[in-house]
Amino acid sequence: MMIKKPIFLIAACLVLLISSCLDTSSKNSSENLLNTDFELVNINNQYSMEVPDFMKESKELNDEASLQYQNIFKELYIIVIDESREEFKTVFQDLGEYDDEISMVENYKSIQLEFLQEAITIHSKEDVESSVINGLPFEIVKVDATSDGIDIAYTIAYIDGPENVYMIMAWTEKDKREKNEALFQKMIKSFKISARTKGVTKNPS
Protein backbone atom coordinates (compact mmCIF):
# COMPACT_ATOMS: atom_id res chain seq x y z
CA MET A 1 0.00 0.00 0.00
CA MET A 2 1.24 3.52 -0.78
CA ILE A 3 0.20 5.92 1.95
CA LYS A 4 -1.34 9.01 0.43
CA LYS A 5 0.72 12.14 1.05
CA PRO A 6 -1.14 15.02 -0.59
CA ILE A 7 1.00 17.82 0.68
CA PHE A 8 3.64 17.97 -2.01
CA LEU A 9 1.21 18.42 -4.89
CA ILE A 10 -0.97 20.77 -2.88
CA ALA A 11 1.89 23.10 -2.08
CA ALA A 12 2.97 23.36 -5.70
CA CYS A 13 -0.55 23.90 -7.01
CA LEU A 14 -1.34 26.41 -4.28
CA VAL A 15 1.55 28.66 -5.21
CA LEU A 16 0.64 28.49 -8.89
CA LEU A 17 -3.03 29.26 -8.32
CA ILE A 18 -2.57 32.00 -5.73
CA SER A 19 0.14 33.71 -7.75
CA SER A 20 -2.11 33.78 -10.80
CA CYS A 21 -4.90 35.66 -9.08
CA LEU A 22 -3.37 37.85 -6.36
CA ASP A 23 -4.24 41.05 -8.22
CA THR A 24 -7.79 40.03 -9.10
CA SER A 25 -9.00 38.54 -5.82
CA SER A 26 -11.88 40.07 -3.90
CA LYS A 27 -10.78 42.66 -1.33
CA ASN A 28 -14.13 43.04 0.40
CA SER A 29 -13.34 41.80 3.90
CA SER A 30 -16.95 42.31 5.04
CA GLU A 31 -18.31 39.78 2.55
CA ASN A 32 -20.34 37.07 4.30
CA LEU A 33 -19.33 33.85 2.57
CA LEU A 34 -21.94 31.86 4.49
CA ASN A 35 -24.73 33.91 2.91
CA THR A 36 -24.88 31.72 -0.17
CA ASP A 37 -26.40 28.51 -1.45
CA PHE A 38 -24.59 25.26 -0.69
CA GLU A 39 -24.45 22.19 -2.88
CA LEU A 40 -24.49 18.71 -1.31
CA VAL A 41 -21.70 16.81 -3.08
CA ASN A 42 -21.90 13.00 -2.89
CA ILE A 43 -18.69 11.11 -3.66
CA ASN A 44 -19.08 7.54 -4.94
CA ASN A 45 -21.94 6.85 -2.50
CA GLN A 46 -19.19 6.83 0.14
CA TYR A 47 -19.46 10.26 1.75
CA SER A 48 -21.03 13.67 1.24
CA MET A 49 -20.08 17.24 2.05
CA GLU A 50 -21.66 20.66 1.52
CA VAL A 51 -19.75 23.09 -0.71
CA PRO A 52 -20.77 26.69 -1.52
CA ASP A 53 -22.03 27.20 -5.04
CA PHE A 54 -19.28 29.74 -5.80
CA MET A 55 -16.66 26.98 -5.49
CA LYS A 56 -16.24 24.80 -8.56
CA GLU A 57 -14.93 21.29 -9.01
CA SER A 58 -11.26 21.01 -9.90
CA LYS A 59 -9.06 18.22 -11.24
CA GLU A 60 -5.76 20.02 -10.62
CA LEU A 61 -5.28 20.33 -6.86
CA ASN A 62 -4.24 16.79 -6.03
CA ASP A 63 -4.14 13.51 -7.95
CA GLU A 64 -5.08 11.48 -4.87
CA ALA A 65 -8.07 13.57 -3.79
CA SER A 66 -11.57 12.17 -4.16
CA LEU A 67 -13.07 15.67 -3.81
CA GLN A 68 -11.49 18.91 -5.07
CA TYR A 69 -13.21 22.32 -5.13
CA GLN A 70 -11.82 25.83 -5.54
CA ASN A 71 -12.52 29.47 -6.22
CA ILE A 72 -9.30 31.03 -7.45
CA PHE A 73 -10.66 34.59 -7.27
CA LYS A 74 -11.63 34.25 -3.60
CA GLU A 75 -8.49 32.13 -3.03
CA LEU A 76 -10.40 29.25 -1.46
CA TYR A 77 -9.46 25.60 -1.89
CA ILE A 78 -10.63 22.34 -0.35
CA ILE A 79 -9.84 18.68 -0.95
CA VAL A 80 -10.66 15.34 0.66
CA ILE A 81 -8.20 12.44 0.77
CA ASP A 82 -9.41 8.99 1.83
CA GLU A 83 -7.66 5.67 2.38
CA SER A 84 -8.32 2.32 4.02
CA ARG A 85 -8.15 2.58 7.81
CA GLU A 86 -7.01 -1.03 8.19
CA GLU A 87 -4.24 -0.71 5.60
CA PHE A 88 -3.10 2.55 7.14
CA LYS A 89 -2.90 0.94 10.58
CA THR A 90 -1.11 -2.17 9.31
CA VAL A 91 1.52 -0.22 7.36
CA PHE A 92 2.44 2.06 10.25
CA GLN A 93 2.38 -0.76 12.80
CA ASP A 94 4.87 -2.61 10.59
CA LEU A 95 7.01 0.55 10.46
CA GLY A 96 6.84 0.93 14.24
CA GLU A 97 5.18 4.33 13.83
CA TYR A 98 1.66 3.49 15.07
CA ASP A 99 0.95 4.38 18.70
CA ASP A 100 -1.47 1.89 20.25
CA GLU A 101 -1.92 4.19 23.25
CA ILE A 102 -3.88 6.75 21.22
CA SER A 103 -6.85 6.51 18.85
CA MET A 104 -6.82 5.80 15.14
CA VAL A 105 -7.74 9.39 14.28
CA GLU A 106 -4.98 10.77 16.53
CA ASN A 107 -2.45 8.49 14.80
CA TYR A 108 -3.67 9.61 11.39
CA LYS A 109 -3.41 13.28 12.38
CA SER A 110 0.09 12.86 13.80
CA ILE A 111 1.47 11.02 10.77
CA GLN A 112 -0.10 13.33 8.19
CA LEU A 113 1.18 16.39 10.05
CA GLU A 114 4.68 14.91 9.89
CA PHE A 115 4.32 14.62 6.11
CA LEU A 116 3.13 18.22 5.97
CA GLN A 117 6.12 19.40 8.00
CA GLU A 118 8.45 17.76 5.45
CA ALA A 119 6.88 19.69 2.58
CA ILE A 120 6.37 23.21 3.89
CA THR A 121 7.63 25.53 6.63
CA ILE A 122 5.15 25.45 9.52
CA HIS A 123 5.09 28.56 11.73
CA SER A 124 2.23 27.62 14.05
CA LYS A 125 -0.03 24.67 14.70
CA GLU A 126 -3.16 24.78 16.85
CA ASP A 127 -5.42 21.90 17.87
CA VAL A 128 -8.88 23.40 17.44
CA GLU A 129 -11.27 20.59 18.23
CA SER A 130 -11.34 16.91 19.17
CA SER A 131 -14.86 15.57 19.10
CA VAL A 132 -17.44 13.39 17.41
CA ILE A 133 -19.24 15.06 14.51
CA ASN A 134 -22.06 13.33 12.64
CA GLY A 135 -21.12 10.13 14.48
CA LEU A 136 -17.44 10.23 13.44
CA PRO A 137 -14.31 10.89 15.54
CA PHE A 138 -12.86 14.20 14.33
CA GLU A 139 -9.62 16.09 14.97
CA ILE A 140 -9.40 19.65 13.58
CA VAL A 141 -6.13 21.57 13.37
CA LYS A 142 -5.17 25.06 12.17
CA VAL A 143 -1.76 25.41 10.54
CA ASP A 144 -0.04 28.61 9.42
CA ALA A 145 2.81 27.92 7.02
CA THR A 146 4.93 29.23 4.18
CA SER A 147 5.50 27.54 0.84
CA ASP A 148 7.72 29.13 -1.81
CA GLY A 149 7.37 32.51 -0.15
CA ILE A 150 3.55 32.38 0.11
CA ASP A 151 1.98 32.57 3.59
CA ILE A 152 -0.81 30.00 3.77
CA ALA A 153 -3.54 29.27 6.32
CA TYR A 154 -4.71 25.66 6.45
CA THR A 155 -7.65 24.24 8.35
CA ILE A 156 -7.33 20.46 8.38
CA ALA A 157 -9.74 17.80 9.66
CA TYR A 158 -8.81 14.18 10.27
CA ILE A 159 -11.71 11.75 10.43
CA ASP A 160 -12.05 8.08 11.36
CA GLY A 161 -14.79 6.36 9.36
CA PRO A 162 -16.07 2.78 9.47
CA GLU A 163 -13.89 1.67 6.55
CA ASN A 164 -11.63 4.63 5.68
CA VAL A 165 -9.74 7.45 7.31
CA TYR A 166 -10.23 10.88 5.76
CA MET A 167 -8.33 14.14 5.63
CA ILE A 168 -10.16 17.33 4.68
CA MET A 169 -7.76 20.14 3.87
CA ALA A 170 -9.03 23.69 3.28
CA TRP A 171 -6.67 26.59 2.65
CA THR A 172 -6.38 30.23 1.71
CA GLU A 173 -3.90 33.08 2.04
CA LYS A 174 -2.90 33.65 5.65
CA ASP A 175 -4.34 37.18 5.82
CA LYS A 176 -7.73 35.79 4.74
CA ARG A 177 -8.03 33.18 7.50
CA GLU A 178 -10.37 35.21 9.72
CA LYS A 179 -12.64 36.00 6.79
CA ASN A 180 -12.79 32.38 5.59
CA GLU A 181 -12.59 30.29 8.77
CA ALA A 182 -16.35 30.06 9.38
CA LEU A 183 -16.82 28.78 5.84
CA PHE A 184 -14.07 26.19 6.31
CA GLN A 185 -15.70 24.99 9.52
CA LYS A 186 -19.14 24.75 7.90
CA MET A 187 -17.84 22.66 5.01
CA ILE A 188 -15.77 20.38 7.23
CA LYS A 189 -18.56 19.78 9.75
CA SER A 190 -21.05 18.94 7.00
CA PHE A 191 -19.01 15.80 6.18
CA LYS A 192 -21.11 12.63 6.50
CA ILE A 193 -20.59 8.97 5.68
CA SER A 194 -23.18 7.60 3.25
CA ALA A 195 -25.64 5.11 4.70
CA ARG A 196 -24.37 2.12 2.73
CA THR A 197 -20.82 2.48 4.13
CA LYS A 198 -21.72 2.91 7.79
CA GLY A 199 -21.76 -0.75 8.78
CA VAL A 200 -20.64 -1.78 12.23
CA THR A 201 -18.91 0.80 14.38
CA LYS A 202 -15.24 -0.08 14.81
CA ASN A 203 -13.02 0.31 17.85
CA PRO A 204 -11.45 3.79 17.53
CA SER A 205 -7.97 2.43 18.28
Coordinates of C-alpha atoms in Angstrom, one line a residue:
M1 CA 0.0 0.0 0.0
M2 CA 1.2 3.5 -0.8
I3 CA 0.2 5.9 2.0
K4 CA -1.3 9.0 0.4
K5 CA 0.7 12.1 1.1
P6 CA -1.1 15.0 -0.6
I7 CA 1.0 17.8 0.7
F8 CA 3.6 18.0 -2.0
L9 CA 1.2 18.4 -4.9
I10 CA -1.0 20.8 -2.9
A11 CA 1.9 23.1 -2.1
A12 CA 3.0 23.4 -5.7
C13 CA -0.5 23.9 -7.0
L14 CA -1.3 26.4 -4.3
V15 CA 1.6 28.7 -5.2
L16 CA 0.6 28.5 -8.9
L17 CA -3.0 29.3 -8.3
I18 CA -2.6 32.0 -5.7
S19 CA 0.1 33.7 -7.7
S20 CA -2.1 33.8 -10.8
C21 CA -4.9 35.7 -9.1
L22 CA -3.4 37.9 -6.4
D23 CA -4.2 41.0 -8.2
T24 CA -7.8 40.0 -9.1
S25 CA -9.0 38.5 -5.8
S26 CA -11.9 40.1 -3.9
K27 CA -10.8 42.7 -1.3
N28 CA -14.1 43.0 0.4
S29 CA -13.3 41.8 3.9
S30 CA -17.0 42.3 5.0
E31 CA -18.3 39.8 2.5
N32 CA -20.3 37.1 4.3
L33 CA -19.3 33.9 2.6
L34 CA -21.9 31.9 4.5
N35 CA -24.7 33.9 2.9
T36 CA -24.9 31.7 -0.2
D37 CA -26.4 28.5 -1.4
F38 CA -24.6 25.3 -0.7
E39 CA -24.5 22.2 -2.9
L40 CA -24.5 18.7 -1.3
V41 CA -21.7 16.8 -3.1
N42 CA -21.9 13.0 -2.9
I43 CA -18.7 11.1 -3.7
N44 CA -19.1 7.5 -4.9
N45 CA -21.9 6.9 -2.5
Q46 CA -19.2 6.8 0.1
Y47 CA -19.5 10.3 1.8
S48 CA -21.0 13.7 1.2
M49 CA -20.1 17.2 2.0
E50 CA -21.7 20.7 1.5
V51 CA -19.8 23.1 -0.7
P52 CA -20.8 26.7 -1.5
D53 CA -22.0 27.2 -5.0
F54 CA -19.3 29.7 -5.8
M55 CA -16.7 27.0 -5.5
K56 CA -16.2 24.8 -8.6
E57 CA -14.9 21.3 -9.0
S58 CA -11.3 21.0 -9.9
K59 CA -9.1 18.2 -11.2
E60 CA -5.8 20.0 -10.6
L61 CA -5.3 20.3 -6.9
N62 CA -4.2 16.8 -6.0
D63 CA -4.1 13.5 -8.0
E64 CA -5.1 11.5 -4.9
A65 CA -8.1 13.6 -3.8
S66 CA -11.6 12.2 -4.2
L67 CA -13.1 15.7 -3.8
Q68 CA -11.5 18.9 -5.1
Y69 CA -13.2 22.3 -5.1
Q70 CA -11.8 25.8 -5.5
N71 CA -12.5 29.5 -6.2
I72 CA -9.3 31.0 -7.5
F73 CA -10.7 34.6 -7.3
K74 CA -11.6 34.2 -3.6
E75 CA -8.5 32.1 -3.0
L76 CA -10.4 29.3 -1.5
Y77 CA -9.5 25.6 -1.9
I78 CA -10.6 22.3 -0.3
I79 CA -9.8 18.7 -0.9
V80 CA -10.7 15.3 0.7
I81 CA -8.2 12.4 0.8
D82 CA -9.4 9.0 1.8
E83 CA -7.7 5.7 2.4
S84 CA -8.3 2.3 4.0
R85 CA -8.2 2.6 7.8
E86 CA -7.0 -1.0 8.2
E87 CA -4.2 -0.7 5.6
F88 CA -3.1 2.5 7.1
K89 CA -2.9 0.9 10.6
T90 CA -1.1 -2.2 9.3
V91 CA 1.5 -0.2 7.4
F92 CA 2.4 2.1 10.2
Q93 CA 2.4 -0.8 12.8
D94 CA 4.9 -2.6 10.6
L95 CA 7.0 0.6 10.5
G96 CA 6.8 0.9 14.2
E97 CA 5.2 4.3 13.8
Y98 CA 1.7 3.5 15.1
D99 CA 1.0 4.4 18.7
D100 CA -1.5 1.9 20.2
E101 CA -1.9 4.2 23.2
I102 CA -3.9 6.7 21.2
S103 CA -6.8 6.5 18.9
M104 CA -6.8 5.8 15.1
V105 CA -7.7 9.4 14.3
E106 CA -5.0 10.8 16.5
N107 CA -2.5 8.5 14.8
Y108 CA -3.7 9.6 11.4
K109 CA -3.4 13.3 12.4
S110 CA 0.1 12.9 13.8
I111 CA 1.5 11.0 10.8
Q112 CA -0.1 13.3 8.2
L113 CA 1.2 16.4 10.0
E114 CA 4.7 14.9 9.9
F115 CA 4.3 14.6 6.1
L116 CA 3.1 18.2 6.0
Q117 CA 6.1 19.4 8.0
E118 CA 8.4 17.8 5.4
A119 CA 6.9 19.7 2.6
I120 CA 6.4 23.2 3.9
T121 CA 7.6 25.5 6.6
I122 CA 5.1 25.4 9.5
H123 CA 5.1 28.6 11.7
S124 CA 2.2 27.6 14.0
K125 CA 0.0 24.7 14.7
E126 CA -3.2 24.8 16.9
D127 CA -5.4 21.9 17.9
V128 CA -8.9 23.4 17.4
E129 CA -11.3 20.6 18.2
S130 CA -11.3 16.9 19.2
S131 CA -14.9 15.6 19.1
V132 CA -17.4 13.4 17.4
I133 CA -19.2 15.1 14.5
N134 CA -22.1 13.3 12.6
G135 CA -21.1 10.1 14.5
L136 CA -17.4 10.2 13.4
P137 CA -14.3 10.9 15.5
F138 CA -12.9 14.2 14.3
E139 CA -9.6 16.1 15.0
I140 CA -9.4 19.7 13.6
V141 CA -6.1 21.6 13.4
K142 CA -5.2 25.1 12.2
V143 CA -1.8 25.4 10.5
D144 CA 0.0 28.6 9.4
A145 CA 2.8 27.9 7.0
T146 CA 4.9 29.2 4.2
S147 CA 5.5 27.5 0.8
D148 CA 7.7 29.1 -1.8
G149 CA 7.4 32.5 -0.1
I150 CA 3.6 32.4 0.1
D151 CA 2.0 32.6 3.6
I152 CA -0.8 30.0 3.8
A153 CA -3.5 29.3 6.3
Y154 CA -4.7 25.7 6.5
T155 CA -7.7 24.2 8.4
I156 CA -7.3 20.5 8.4
A157 CA -9.7 17.8 9.7
Y158 CA -8.8 14.2 10.3
I159 CA -11.7 11.8 10.4
D160 CA -12.1 8.1 11.4
G161 CA -14.8 6.4 9.4
P162 CA -16.1 2.8 9.5
E163 CA -13.9 1.7 6.5
N164 CA -11.6 4.6 5.7
V165 CA -9.7 7.5 7.3
Y166 CA -10.2 10.9 5.8
M167 CA -8.3 14.1 5.6
I168 CA -10.2 17.3 4.7
M169 CA -7.8 20.1 3.9
A170 CA -9.0 23.7 3.3
W171 CA -6.7 26.6 2.7
T172 CA -6.4 30.2 1.7
E173 CA -3.9 33.1 2.0
K174 CA -2.9 33.7 5.6
D175 CA -4.3 37.2 5.8
K176 CA -7.7 35.8 4.7
R177 CA -8.0 33.2 7.5
E178 CA -10.4 35.2 9.7
K179 CA -12.6 36.0 6.8
N180 CA -12.8 32.4 5.6
E181 CA -12.6 30.3 8.8
A182 CA -16.3 30.1 9.4
L183 CA -16.8 28.8 5.8
F184 CA -14.1 26.2 6.3
Q185 CA -15.7 25.0 9.5
K186 CA -19.1 24.7 7.9
M187 CA -17.8 22.7 5.0
I188 CA -15.8 20.4 7.2
K189 CA -18.6 19.8 9.7
S190 CA -21.1 18.9 7.0
F191 CA -19.0 15.8 6.2
K192 CA -21.1 12.6 6.5
I193 CA -20.6 9.0 5.7
S194 CA -23.2 7.6 3.2
A195 CA -25.6 5.1 4.7
R196 CA -24.4 2.1 2.7
T197 CA -20.8 2.5 4.1
K198 CA -21.7 2.9 7.8
G199 CA -21.8 -0.8 8.8
V200 CA -20.6 -1.8 12.2
T201 CA -18.9 0.8 14.4
K202 CA -15.2 -0.1 14.8
N203 CA -13.0 0.3 17.9
P204 CA -11.5 3.8 17.5
S205 CA -8.0 2.4 18.3

